[in-house]
Each structure stands twice: as structure tokens, then as C-alpha cells.
Tab-separated table of C-alpha atoms and ligand atoms in Angstrom:
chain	number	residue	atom	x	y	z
A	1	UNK	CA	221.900	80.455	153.696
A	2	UNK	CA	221.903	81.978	157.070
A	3	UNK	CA	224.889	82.279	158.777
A	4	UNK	CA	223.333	80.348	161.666
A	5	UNK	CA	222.577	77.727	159.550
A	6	UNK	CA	226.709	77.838	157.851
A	7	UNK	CA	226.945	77.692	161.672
A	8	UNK	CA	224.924	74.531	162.032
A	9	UNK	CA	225.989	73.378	158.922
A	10	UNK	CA	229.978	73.375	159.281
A	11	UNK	CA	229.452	71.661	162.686
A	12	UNK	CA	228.053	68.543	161.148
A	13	UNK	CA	230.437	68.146	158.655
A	14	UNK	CA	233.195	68.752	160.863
A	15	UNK	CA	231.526	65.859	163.305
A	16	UNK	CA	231.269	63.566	160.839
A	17	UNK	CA	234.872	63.830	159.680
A	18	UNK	CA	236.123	63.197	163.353
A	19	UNK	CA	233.116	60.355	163.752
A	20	UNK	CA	234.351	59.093	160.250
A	21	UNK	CA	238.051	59.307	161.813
A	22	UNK	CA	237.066	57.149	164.832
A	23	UNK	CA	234.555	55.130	163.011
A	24	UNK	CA	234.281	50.986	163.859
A	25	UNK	CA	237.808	49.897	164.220
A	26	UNK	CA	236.957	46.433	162.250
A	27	UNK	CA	236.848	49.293	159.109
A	28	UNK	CA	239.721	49.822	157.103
A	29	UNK	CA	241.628	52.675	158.783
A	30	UNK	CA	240.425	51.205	162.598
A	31	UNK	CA	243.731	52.016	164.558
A	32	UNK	CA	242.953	48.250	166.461
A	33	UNK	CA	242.155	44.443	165.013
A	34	UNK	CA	239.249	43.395	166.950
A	35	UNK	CA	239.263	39.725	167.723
A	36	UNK	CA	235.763	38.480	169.395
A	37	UNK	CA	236.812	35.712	172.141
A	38	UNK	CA	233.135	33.539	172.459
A	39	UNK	CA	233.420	31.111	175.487
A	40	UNK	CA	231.014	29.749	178.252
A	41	UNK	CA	231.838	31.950	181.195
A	42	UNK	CA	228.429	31.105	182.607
A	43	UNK	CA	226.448	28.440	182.241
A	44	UNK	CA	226.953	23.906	182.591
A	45	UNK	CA	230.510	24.208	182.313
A	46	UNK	CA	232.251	27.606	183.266
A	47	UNK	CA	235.617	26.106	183.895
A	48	UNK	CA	235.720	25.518	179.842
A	49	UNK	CA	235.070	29.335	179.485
A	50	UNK	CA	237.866	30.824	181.671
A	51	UNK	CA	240.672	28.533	180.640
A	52	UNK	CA	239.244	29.335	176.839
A	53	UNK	CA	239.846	33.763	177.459
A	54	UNK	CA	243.050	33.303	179.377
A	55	UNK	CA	244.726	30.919	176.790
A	56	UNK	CA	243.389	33.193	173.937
A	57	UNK	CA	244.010	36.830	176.392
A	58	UNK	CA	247.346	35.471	176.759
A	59	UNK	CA	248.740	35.252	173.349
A	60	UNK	CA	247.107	38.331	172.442
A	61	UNK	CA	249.132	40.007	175.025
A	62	UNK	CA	252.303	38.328	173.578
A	63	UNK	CA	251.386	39.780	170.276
A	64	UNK	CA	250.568	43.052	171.938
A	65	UNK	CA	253.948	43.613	173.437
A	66	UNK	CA	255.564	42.242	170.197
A	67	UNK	CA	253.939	44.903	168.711
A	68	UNK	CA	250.811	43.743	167.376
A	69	UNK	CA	249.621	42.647	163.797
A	70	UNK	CA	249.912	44.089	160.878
A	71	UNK	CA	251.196	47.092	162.732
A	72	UNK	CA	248.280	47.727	164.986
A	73	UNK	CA	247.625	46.474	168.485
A	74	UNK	CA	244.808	43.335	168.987
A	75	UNK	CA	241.917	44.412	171.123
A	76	UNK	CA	239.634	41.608	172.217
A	77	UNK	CA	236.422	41.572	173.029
A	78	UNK	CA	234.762	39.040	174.877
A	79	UNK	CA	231.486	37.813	175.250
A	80	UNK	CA	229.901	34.702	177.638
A	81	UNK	CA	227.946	32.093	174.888
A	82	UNK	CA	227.180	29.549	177.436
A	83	UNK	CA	228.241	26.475	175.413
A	84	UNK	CA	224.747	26.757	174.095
A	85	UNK	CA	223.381	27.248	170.362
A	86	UNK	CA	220.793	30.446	171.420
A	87	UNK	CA	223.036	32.211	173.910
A	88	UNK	CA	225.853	31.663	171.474
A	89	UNK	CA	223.816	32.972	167.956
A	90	UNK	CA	223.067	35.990	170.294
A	91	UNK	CA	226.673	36.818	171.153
A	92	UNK	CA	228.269	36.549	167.740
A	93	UNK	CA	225.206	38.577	165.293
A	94	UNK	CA	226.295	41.551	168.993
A	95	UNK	CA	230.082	40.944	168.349
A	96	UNK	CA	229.404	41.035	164.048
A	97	UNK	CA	226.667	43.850	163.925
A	98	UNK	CA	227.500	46.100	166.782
A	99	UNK	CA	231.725	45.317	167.361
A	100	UNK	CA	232.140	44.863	163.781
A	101	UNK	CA	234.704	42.619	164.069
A	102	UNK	CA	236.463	40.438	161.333
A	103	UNK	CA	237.329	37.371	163.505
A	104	UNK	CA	236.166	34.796	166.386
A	105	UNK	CA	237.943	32.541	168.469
A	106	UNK	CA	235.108	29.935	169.735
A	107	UNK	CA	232.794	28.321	171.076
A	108	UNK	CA	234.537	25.875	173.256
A	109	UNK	CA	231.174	23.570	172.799
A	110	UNK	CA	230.222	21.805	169.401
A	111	UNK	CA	226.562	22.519	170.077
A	112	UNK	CA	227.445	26.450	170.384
A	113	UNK	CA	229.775	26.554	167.561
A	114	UNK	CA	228.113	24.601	165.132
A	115	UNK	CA	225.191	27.359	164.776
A	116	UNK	CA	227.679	30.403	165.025
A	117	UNK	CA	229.380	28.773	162.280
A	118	UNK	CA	226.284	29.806	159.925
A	119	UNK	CA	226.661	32.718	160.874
A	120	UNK	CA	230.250	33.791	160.121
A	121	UNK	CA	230.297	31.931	156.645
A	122	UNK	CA	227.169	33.632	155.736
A	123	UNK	CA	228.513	37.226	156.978
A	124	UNK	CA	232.220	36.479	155.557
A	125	UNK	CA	233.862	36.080	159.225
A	126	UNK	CA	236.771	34.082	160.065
A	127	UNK	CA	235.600	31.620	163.083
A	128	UNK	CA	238.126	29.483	164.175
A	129	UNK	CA	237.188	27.223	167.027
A	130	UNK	CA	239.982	26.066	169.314
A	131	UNK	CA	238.509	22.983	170.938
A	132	UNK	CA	234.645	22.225	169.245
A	133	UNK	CA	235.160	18.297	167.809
A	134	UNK	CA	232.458	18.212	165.819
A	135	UNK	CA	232.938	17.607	162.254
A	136	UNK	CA	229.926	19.555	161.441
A	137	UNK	CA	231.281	22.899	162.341
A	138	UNK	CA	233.657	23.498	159.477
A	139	UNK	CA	231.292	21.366	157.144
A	140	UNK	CA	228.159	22.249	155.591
A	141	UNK	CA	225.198	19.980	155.442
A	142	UNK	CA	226.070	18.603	151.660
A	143	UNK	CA	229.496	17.881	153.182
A	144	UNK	CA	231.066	20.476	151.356
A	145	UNK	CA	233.972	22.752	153.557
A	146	UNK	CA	232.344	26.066	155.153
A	147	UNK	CA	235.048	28.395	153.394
A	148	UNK	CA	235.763	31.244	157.080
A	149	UNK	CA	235.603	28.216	159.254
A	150	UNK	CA	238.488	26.620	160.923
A	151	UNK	CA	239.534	24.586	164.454
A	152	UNK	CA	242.245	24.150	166.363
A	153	UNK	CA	241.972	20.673	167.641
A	154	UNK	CA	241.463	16.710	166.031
A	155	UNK	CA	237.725	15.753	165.507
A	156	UNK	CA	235.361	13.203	167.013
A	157	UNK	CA	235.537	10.506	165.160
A	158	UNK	CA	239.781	10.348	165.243
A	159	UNK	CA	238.697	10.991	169.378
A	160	UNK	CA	236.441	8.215	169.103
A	161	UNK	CA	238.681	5.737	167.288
A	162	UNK	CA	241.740	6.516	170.022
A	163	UNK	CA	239.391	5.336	172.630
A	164	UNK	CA	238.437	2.418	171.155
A	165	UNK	CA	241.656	1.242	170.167
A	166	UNK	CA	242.971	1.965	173.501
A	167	UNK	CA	240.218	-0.013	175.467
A	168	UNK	CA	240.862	-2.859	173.159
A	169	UNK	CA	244.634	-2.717	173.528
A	170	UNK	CA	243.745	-2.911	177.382
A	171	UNK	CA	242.307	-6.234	176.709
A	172	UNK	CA	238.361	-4.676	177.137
A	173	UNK	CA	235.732	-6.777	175.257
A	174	UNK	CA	232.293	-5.350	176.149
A	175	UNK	CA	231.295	-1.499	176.521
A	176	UNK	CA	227.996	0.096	177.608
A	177	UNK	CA	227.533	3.683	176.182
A	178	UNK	CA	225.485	6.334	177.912
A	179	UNK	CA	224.812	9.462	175.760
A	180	UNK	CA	223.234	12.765	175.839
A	181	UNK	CA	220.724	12.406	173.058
A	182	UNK	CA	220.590	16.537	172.557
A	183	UNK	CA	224.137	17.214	172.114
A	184	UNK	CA	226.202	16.979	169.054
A	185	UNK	CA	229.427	16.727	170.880
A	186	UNK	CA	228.563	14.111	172.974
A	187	UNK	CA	226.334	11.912	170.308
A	188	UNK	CA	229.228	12.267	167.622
A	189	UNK	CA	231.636	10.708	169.993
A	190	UNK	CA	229.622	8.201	171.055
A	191	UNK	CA	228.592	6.808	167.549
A	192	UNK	CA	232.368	7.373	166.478
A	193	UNK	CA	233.723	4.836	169.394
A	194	UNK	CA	230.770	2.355	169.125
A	195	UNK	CA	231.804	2.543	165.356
A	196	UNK	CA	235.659	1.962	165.857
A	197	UNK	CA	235.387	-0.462	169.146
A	198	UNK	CA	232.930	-3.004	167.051
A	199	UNK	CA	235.050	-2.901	163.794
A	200	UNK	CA	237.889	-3.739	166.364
A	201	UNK	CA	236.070	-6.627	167.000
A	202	UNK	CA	234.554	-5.732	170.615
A	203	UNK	CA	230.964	-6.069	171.771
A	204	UNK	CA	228.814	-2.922	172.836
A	205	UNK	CA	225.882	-4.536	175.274
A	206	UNK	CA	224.473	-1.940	176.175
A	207	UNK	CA	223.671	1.567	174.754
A	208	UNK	CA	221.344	4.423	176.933
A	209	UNK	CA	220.365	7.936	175.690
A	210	UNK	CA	219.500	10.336	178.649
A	211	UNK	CA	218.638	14.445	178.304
A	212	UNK	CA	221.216	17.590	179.522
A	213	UNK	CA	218.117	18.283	182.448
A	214	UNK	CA	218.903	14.501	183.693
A	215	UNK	CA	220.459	14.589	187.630
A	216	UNK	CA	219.308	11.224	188.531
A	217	UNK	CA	220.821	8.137	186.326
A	218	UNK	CA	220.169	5.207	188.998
A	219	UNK	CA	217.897	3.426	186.361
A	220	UNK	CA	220.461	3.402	183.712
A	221	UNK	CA	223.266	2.762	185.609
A	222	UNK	CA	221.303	-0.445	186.935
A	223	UNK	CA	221.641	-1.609	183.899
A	224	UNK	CA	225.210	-1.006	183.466
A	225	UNK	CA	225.307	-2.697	186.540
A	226	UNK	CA	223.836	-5.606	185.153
A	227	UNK	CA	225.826	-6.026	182.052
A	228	UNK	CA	228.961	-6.000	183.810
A	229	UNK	CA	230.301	-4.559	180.584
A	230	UNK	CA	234.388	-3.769	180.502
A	231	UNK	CA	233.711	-0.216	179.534
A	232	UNK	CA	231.422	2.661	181.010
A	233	UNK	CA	231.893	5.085	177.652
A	234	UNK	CA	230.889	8.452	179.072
A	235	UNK	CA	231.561	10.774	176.357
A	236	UNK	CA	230.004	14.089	178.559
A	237	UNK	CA	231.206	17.348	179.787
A	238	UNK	CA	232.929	17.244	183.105
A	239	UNK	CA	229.299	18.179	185.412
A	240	UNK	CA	227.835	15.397	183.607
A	241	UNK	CA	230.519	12.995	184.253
A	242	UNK	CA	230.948	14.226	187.686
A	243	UNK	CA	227.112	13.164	188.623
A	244	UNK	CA	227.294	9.651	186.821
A	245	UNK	CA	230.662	8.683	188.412
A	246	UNK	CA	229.862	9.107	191.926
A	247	UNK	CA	225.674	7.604	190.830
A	248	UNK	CA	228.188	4.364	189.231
A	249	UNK	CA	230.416	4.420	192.499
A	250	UNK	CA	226.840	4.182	194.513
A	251	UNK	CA	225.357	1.472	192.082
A	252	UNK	CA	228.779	-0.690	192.307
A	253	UNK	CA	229.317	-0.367	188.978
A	254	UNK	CA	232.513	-1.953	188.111
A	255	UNK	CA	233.219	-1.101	184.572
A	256	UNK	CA	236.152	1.297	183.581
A	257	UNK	CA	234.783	4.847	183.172
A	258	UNK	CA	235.817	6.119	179.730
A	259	UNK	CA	235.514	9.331	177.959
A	260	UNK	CA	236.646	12.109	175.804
A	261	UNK	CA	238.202	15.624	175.992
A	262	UNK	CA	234.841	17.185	177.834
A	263	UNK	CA	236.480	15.128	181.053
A	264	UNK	CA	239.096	17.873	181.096
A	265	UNK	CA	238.157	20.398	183.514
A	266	UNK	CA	239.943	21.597	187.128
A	267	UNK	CA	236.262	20.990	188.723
A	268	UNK	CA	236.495	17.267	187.319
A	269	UNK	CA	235.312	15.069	190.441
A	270	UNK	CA	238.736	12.538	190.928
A	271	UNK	CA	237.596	10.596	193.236
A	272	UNK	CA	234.768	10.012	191.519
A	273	UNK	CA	236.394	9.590	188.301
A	274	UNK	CA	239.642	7.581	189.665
A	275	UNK	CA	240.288	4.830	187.571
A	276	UNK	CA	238.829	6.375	184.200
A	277	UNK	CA	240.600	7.326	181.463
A	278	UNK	CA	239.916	10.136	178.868
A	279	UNK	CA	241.234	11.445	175.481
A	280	UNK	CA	242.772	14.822	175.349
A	281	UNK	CA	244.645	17.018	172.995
A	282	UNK	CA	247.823	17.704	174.990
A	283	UNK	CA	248.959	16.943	178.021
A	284	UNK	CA	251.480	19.624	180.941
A	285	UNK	CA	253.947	16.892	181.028
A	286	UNK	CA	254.797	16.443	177.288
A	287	UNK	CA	258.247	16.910	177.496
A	288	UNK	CA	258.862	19.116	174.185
A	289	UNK	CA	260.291	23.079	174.986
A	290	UNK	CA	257.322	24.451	173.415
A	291	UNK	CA	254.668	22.720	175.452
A	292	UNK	CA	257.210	23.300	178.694
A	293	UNK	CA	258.151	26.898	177.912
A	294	UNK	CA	254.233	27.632	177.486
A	295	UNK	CA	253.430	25.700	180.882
A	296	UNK	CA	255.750	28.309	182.948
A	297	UNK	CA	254.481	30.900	181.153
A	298	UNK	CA	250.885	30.345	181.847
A	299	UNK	CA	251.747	28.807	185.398
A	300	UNK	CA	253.622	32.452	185.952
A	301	UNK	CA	250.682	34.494	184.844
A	302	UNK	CA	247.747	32.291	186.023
A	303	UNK	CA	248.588	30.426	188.758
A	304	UNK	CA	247.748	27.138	187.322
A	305	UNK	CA	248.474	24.850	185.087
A	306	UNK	CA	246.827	25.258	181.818
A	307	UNK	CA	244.281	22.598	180.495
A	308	UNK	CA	243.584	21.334	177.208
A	309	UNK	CA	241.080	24.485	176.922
A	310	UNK	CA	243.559	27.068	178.180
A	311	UNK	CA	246.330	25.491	174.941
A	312	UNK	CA	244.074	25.389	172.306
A	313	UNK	CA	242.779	28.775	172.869
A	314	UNK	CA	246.287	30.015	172.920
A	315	UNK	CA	247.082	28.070	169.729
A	316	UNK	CA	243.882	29.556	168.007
A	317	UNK	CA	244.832	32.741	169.026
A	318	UNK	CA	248.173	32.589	167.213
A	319	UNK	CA	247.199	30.584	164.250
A	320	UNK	CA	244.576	32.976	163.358
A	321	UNK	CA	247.043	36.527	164.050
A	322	UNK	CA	249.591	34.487	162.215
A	323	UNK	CA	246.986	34.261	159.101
A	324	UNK	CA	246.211	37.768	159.492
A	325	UNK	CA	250.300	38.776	159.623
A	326	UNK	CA	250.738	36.473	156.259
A	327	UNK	CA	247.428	37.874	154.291
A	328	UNK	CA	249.016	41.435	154.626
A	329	UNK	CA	245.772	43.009	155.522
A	330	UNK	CA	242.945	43.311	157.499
A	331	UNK	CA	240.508	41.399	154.979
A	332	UNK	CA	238.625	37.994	156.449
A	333	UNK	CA	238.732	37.156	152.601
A	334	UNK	CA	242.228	37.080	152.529
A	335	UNK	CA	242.757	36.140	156.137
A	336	UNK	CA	241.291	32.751	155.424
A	337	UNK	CA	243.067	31.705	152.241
A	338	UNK	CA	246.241	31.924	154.831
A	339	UNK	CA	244.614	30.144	157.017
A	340	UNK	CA	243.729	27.343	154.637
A	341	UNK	CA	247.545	27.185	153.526
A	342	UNK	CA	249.252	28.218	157.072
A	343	UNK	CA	251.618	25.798	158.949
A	344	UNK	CA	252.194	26.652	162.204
A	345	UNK	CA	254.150	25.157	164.994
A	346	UNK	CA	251.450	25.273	167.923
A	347	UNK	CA	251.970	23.995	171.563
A	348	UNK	CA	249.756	21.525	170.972
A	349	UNK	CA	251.264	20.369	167.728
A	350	UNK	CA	251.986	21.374	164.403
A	351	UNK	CA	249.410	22.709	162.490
A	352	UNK	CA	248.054	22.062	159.127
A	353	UNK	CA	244.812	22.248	157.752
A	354	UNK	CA	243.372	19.405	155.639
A	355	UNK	CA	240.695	20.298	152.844
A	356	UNK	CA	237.816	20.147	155.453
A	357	UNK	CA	239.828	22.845	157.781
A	358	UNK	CA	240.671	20.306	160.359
A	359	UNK	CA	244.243	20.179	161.801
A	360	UNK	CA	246.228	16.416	161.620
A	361	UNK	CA	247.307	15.769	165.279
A	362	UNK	CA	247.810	13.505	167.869
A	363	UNK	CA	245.516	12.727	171.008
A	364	UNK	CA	246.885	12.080	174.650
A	365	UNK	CA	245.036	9.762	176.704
A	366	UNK	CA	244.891	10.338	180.512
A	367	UNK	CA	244.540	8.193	183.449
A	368	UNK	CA	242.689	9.718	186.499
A	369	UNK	CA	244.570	7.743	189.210
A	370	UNK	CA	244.912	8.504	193.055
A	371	UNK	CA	243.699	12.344	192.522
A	372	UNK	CA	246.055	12.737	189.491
A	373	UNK	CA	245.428	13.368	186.346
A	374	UNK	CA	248.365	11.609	184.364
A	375	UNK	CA	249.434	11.108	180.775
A	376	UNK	CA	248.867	7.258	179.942
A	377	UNK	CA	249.959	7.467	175.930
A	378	UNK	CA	249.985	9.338	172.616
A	379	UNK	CA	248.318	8.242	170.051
A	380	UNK	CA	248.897	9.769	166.223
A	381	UNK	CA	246.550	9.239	163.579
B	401	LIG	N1	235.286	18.898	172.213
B	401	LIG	C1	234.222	19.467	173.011
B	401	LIG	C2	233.052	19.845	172.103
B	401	LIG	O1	233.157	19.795	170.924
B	401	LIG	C3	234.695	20.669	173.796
B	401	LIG	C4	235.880	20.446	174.701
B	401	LIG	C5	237.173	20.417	174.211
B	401	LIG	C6	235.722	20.300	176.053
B	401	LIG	C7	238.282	20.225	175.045
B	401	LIG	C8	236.810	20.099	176.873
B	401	LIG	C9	238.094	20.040	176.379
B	401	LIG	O2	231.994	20.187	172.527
């Protein structure tokens, strides 16, 4: 061999030592745990996005300045997903292929998460949604559970039974649903109440799908109108809401506007809304030190007071670096049997996972009164 070539020769291998060295820190040997953070920073409902990343940035710092997991400190990466399937597929085969990382918090949106879902159990990632209701995301088509997915928050049919009790405890008879017929969050919920307020023994009169592009619902909400039902059951993000609340106000609709957890949102129209009610999965004014204690936290920090979004991302956060503290290592394989067995002590409850990877927990209701939004009740399951 020439001695250019030894030259040549002793350079690569030296290179691909230090490459080796430095190599994708999801690897064994990566001096950081990469955590992918997947919320809609763009897109129908951005205020779901950034509540999402600070909730989930902030415990990560917490752990940070605790000293990490597992020895080694959490760097996150974070990627916009939209709250929609395509954006959202994109974002997690970047964060998997290219990032390499083990773990993701999100989607915020069932439609996003439910297709990033098939992803992670196919590549062997832990996903653990904090807010996606859904019972599709942690269950695969034969109903069987999707073994690396987990959430953070009650599903839609516990959502949709809370509502319907609770309009029925308020003496409400008649409903009139309005659904968006593309959206798995919304159409889950809505089947779940129309489900739980008829076995309750009310009356739904009236039932209308419409599509995410729709702006204008006059011709529906004529109807409504019409049927002078009890209930308006609006089980849609907060933009959606926003546009049939003030259309309702216009059409004098009189019914009581109802809804779920995609009502929460700073950019929630009050006035518009005033006089609806919506289920949630914690409310600022729970009195317990560990919802209180997180409040001036975040409050300090943020500036705000954190949302539903903002707590369950936070919660996520910590069940899943709790998992990865108890497994030992830095193996999705073994994070996730923690998982399945961990009890935690969240802010928005404790935590444990039933055999389909859903937690057990109570659901707030809120009353949107006089440009409030105030905690009307708990109700456990
Ligand atoms: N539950 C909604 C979904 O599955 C997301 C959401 C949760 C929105 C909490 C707002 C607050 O799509």
C-alpha cells in the first residue's frame, strides 16, 4: 500500500470512530434521550399546538435541571403536524427515520394521532398522546391493544356519557347534534352522547353532518331553529364552534350550546359561546396542591394560565420520562411494559392504565358564563 493511501486510509477510520462516537443520539451510547413533541403549531387550531410544547417543554425542563433521565439530559425535538392525518404521518416517519428517536408525545388531534399511531407500533416507538379521545388510537382495528401506544387523558365515549348525563340532570329532554362527518374526534363524540343521552331516556330530534371546509351553517342551524331542541351538541374544535355560535346567536337559536374538550382553547369566542357548557379534563381552579402548585408554575413561566392542552402535555411528558426512569434503559421495548404497569400521580389525576392503555379519570364540566370560563362539576366514572 502506498503511504498516501495508509494516509487516506487511517483518516477514514479515524472519522468513522469519532462519527461512530457522535452517531444518532436515540443509539445506545447517544449522550441525550430524544423525545419528539408532535403538535399543531399551524394549521385549524394553533392554540392546541402551543399550549401542547409548553406543557410538554416545561416538564422536560424540570427533568433537565433535576438532572435528566436515566442519567442523561432530555432533548426535544419538535415538529408542527397540523392536527391533520398527512401533515402528521410526514412529521413522525422525519422525527423516526432522520431524529431517530425512541418516543412521541402527540398529536393533540384524534384524526392526526390515530394514523401516527401505525406508525410507531409498526416501527416499535412509544407514542403517548396527551389529549387525542379517540378510542381508536391505542386500539387496533380487531380491537385488540396497539402494544407502544398510550394517552394521557379519558376517551370519547366516558366524554360523551358526562355530557349526557349532565344535560339530563339539568332537566334537558331534546338535543339536536351537528357533526363533522370527516373527523374521528368529533363523530366519536357525537355517536357516544346520542348513545348515552337516549339510553337516559332523552330524545335527539335532530341530527346534521356538515364538512371541516363548511363556513356557512345558516341552513342547518334553521333547522335547529325549528326544533327548538334543549340541546345544541357541538362536539367541534374551538374555530368550528366559534363560527356556529355566533351563526346560532344570528338564527335565534335558543338551545343550550354543548360540547366537549375541543371547546377549550384561549381563542374560544365567549360571547359567542356564553351560556354553553363543555367537558374538560381539569380545570385551574381545582383546589388540590398539585393542580395549584403547577398553575403558578406555568402562570410564572408563561404568562397564562394553562389549559387542558398545556396539563396533559405536561402529564405526558412525565408519565412517559417516569417509564423510561423505571425500565432502567433507553429501550421503547422496555419503556412500554413500565408504562403499561406505571402509576403516577399527574396534575390532572392519578394515572393508571387499563388493558386498552387508557387512563381511569374524572372529567370537569365548564360553564362559559359572562366571559368566564368556570368549573360547573366533576364527574368520575
Ligand atoms: N380530544 C380532542 C381530539 O381527540 C383533542 C383535544 C383535547 C382538544 C383537549 C382540546 C382539548 O381530537
Amino acid at each position: 500500500m502506498s503511504k498516501r493511501l495508509l494516509v487516506v486510509f487511517s483518516f477514514l477510520i479515524v472519522a468513522s470512530m469519532l462519527l461512530g462516537a457522535c452517531g444518532p443520539a436515540g443509539s445506545a451510547g447517544g449522550d441525550t434521550i430524544k423525545v419528539a413533541i408532535l403538535a399543531p403549531l399551524s394549521g385549524p387550531v394553533p392554540t392546541f399546538g402551543v399550549s401542547t410544547r409548553d406543557g410538554i417543554l416545561m416538564a422536560i425542563e424540570e427533568w433537565n435541571a433535576k438532572g435528566g433521565v436515566l442519567g442523561k439530559q432530555i432533548e426535544a425535538i419538535v415538529a408542527d403536524s397540523q392536527c391533520t392525518a398527512d401533515p402528521a404521518v410526514n412529521a413522525a416517519n422525519k422525527v423516526i427515520d432522520q431524529d431517530q428517536v425512541h418516543y412521541i408525545i402527540g398529536e393533540v388531534c384524534s384524526s392526526a394521532s390515530i394514523p401516527v399511531s401505525e406508525i410507531a407500533e409498526q416501527k416499535g416507538v412509544v407514542q403517548i398522546s396527551p389529549t387525542s379521545t379517540n378510542p381508536s388510537v391505542t386500539l387496533n382495528p380487531d380491537g385488540s391493544t396497539k402494544n407502544y401506544i398510550f394517552r394521557a387523558c379519558f376517551i370519547d365515549p366516558f366524554q360523551g356519557l358526562v355530557m349526557a348525563k349532565f344535560a339530563l340532570s339539568q332537566g334537558k329532554q331534546t338535543a339536536f347534534i351537528m357533526f363533522d362527518q370527516g373527523n374521528d374526534y368529533v363523530l366519536g363524540l357525537a355517536e357516544a352522547f346520542e348513545a348515552s343521552f337516549t339510553a337516559g331516556g332523552g330524545t335527539i330530534v335532530g341530527k346534521e353532518a356538515y364538512t371541516g371546509q363548511d363556513t356557512d351553517f345558516s341552513a342547518i342551524l334553521t333547522k335547529v331553529a325549528d326544533s327548538q331542541a334543549d340541546v345544541l351538541f357541538i362536539p367541534d374544535y374551538y374555530n368550528v364552534v366559534n363560527l356556529v355560535a355566533t351563526q346560532a346567536k344570528e338564527r335565534g337559536v335558543t338551545s343550550t350550546l354543548m360540547g366537549g374538550d375541543g371547546w377549550d382553547s384561549s381563542d374560544l369566542d365567549l360571547a359567542a359561546a356564553d351560556g354553553g357548557f363543555f367537558s374538560n379534563h381539569y380545570s385551574a381552579e381545582d383546589t388540590r396542591p398539585v393542580v395549584q402548585e403547577f398553575v403558578s408554575r406555568y402562570e410564572a413561566k408563561y404568562g397564562s394560565k394553562p389549559d387542558a392542552l398545556a396539563t396533559l402535555g405536561y402529564d405526558a411528558a412525565n408519565l412517559l420520562l417516569a417509564a423510561i426512569e423505571k425500565a432502567g434503559e433507553d429501550d421503547p421495548a422496555k419503556v412500554k411494559d413500565a408504562l403499561a404497569s406505571l402509576q403516577y400521580d399527574a396534575v390532572s389525576g392519578t394515572i393508571t392504565f387499563d388493558e386498552f392503555h387508557n387512563p381511569i379519570k374524572a372529567a370537569a364540566i365548564m360553564q362559559v358564563k359572562d366571559g368566564k370560563v368556570i368549573f360547573a362539576d366533576s364527574i368520575a366514572p
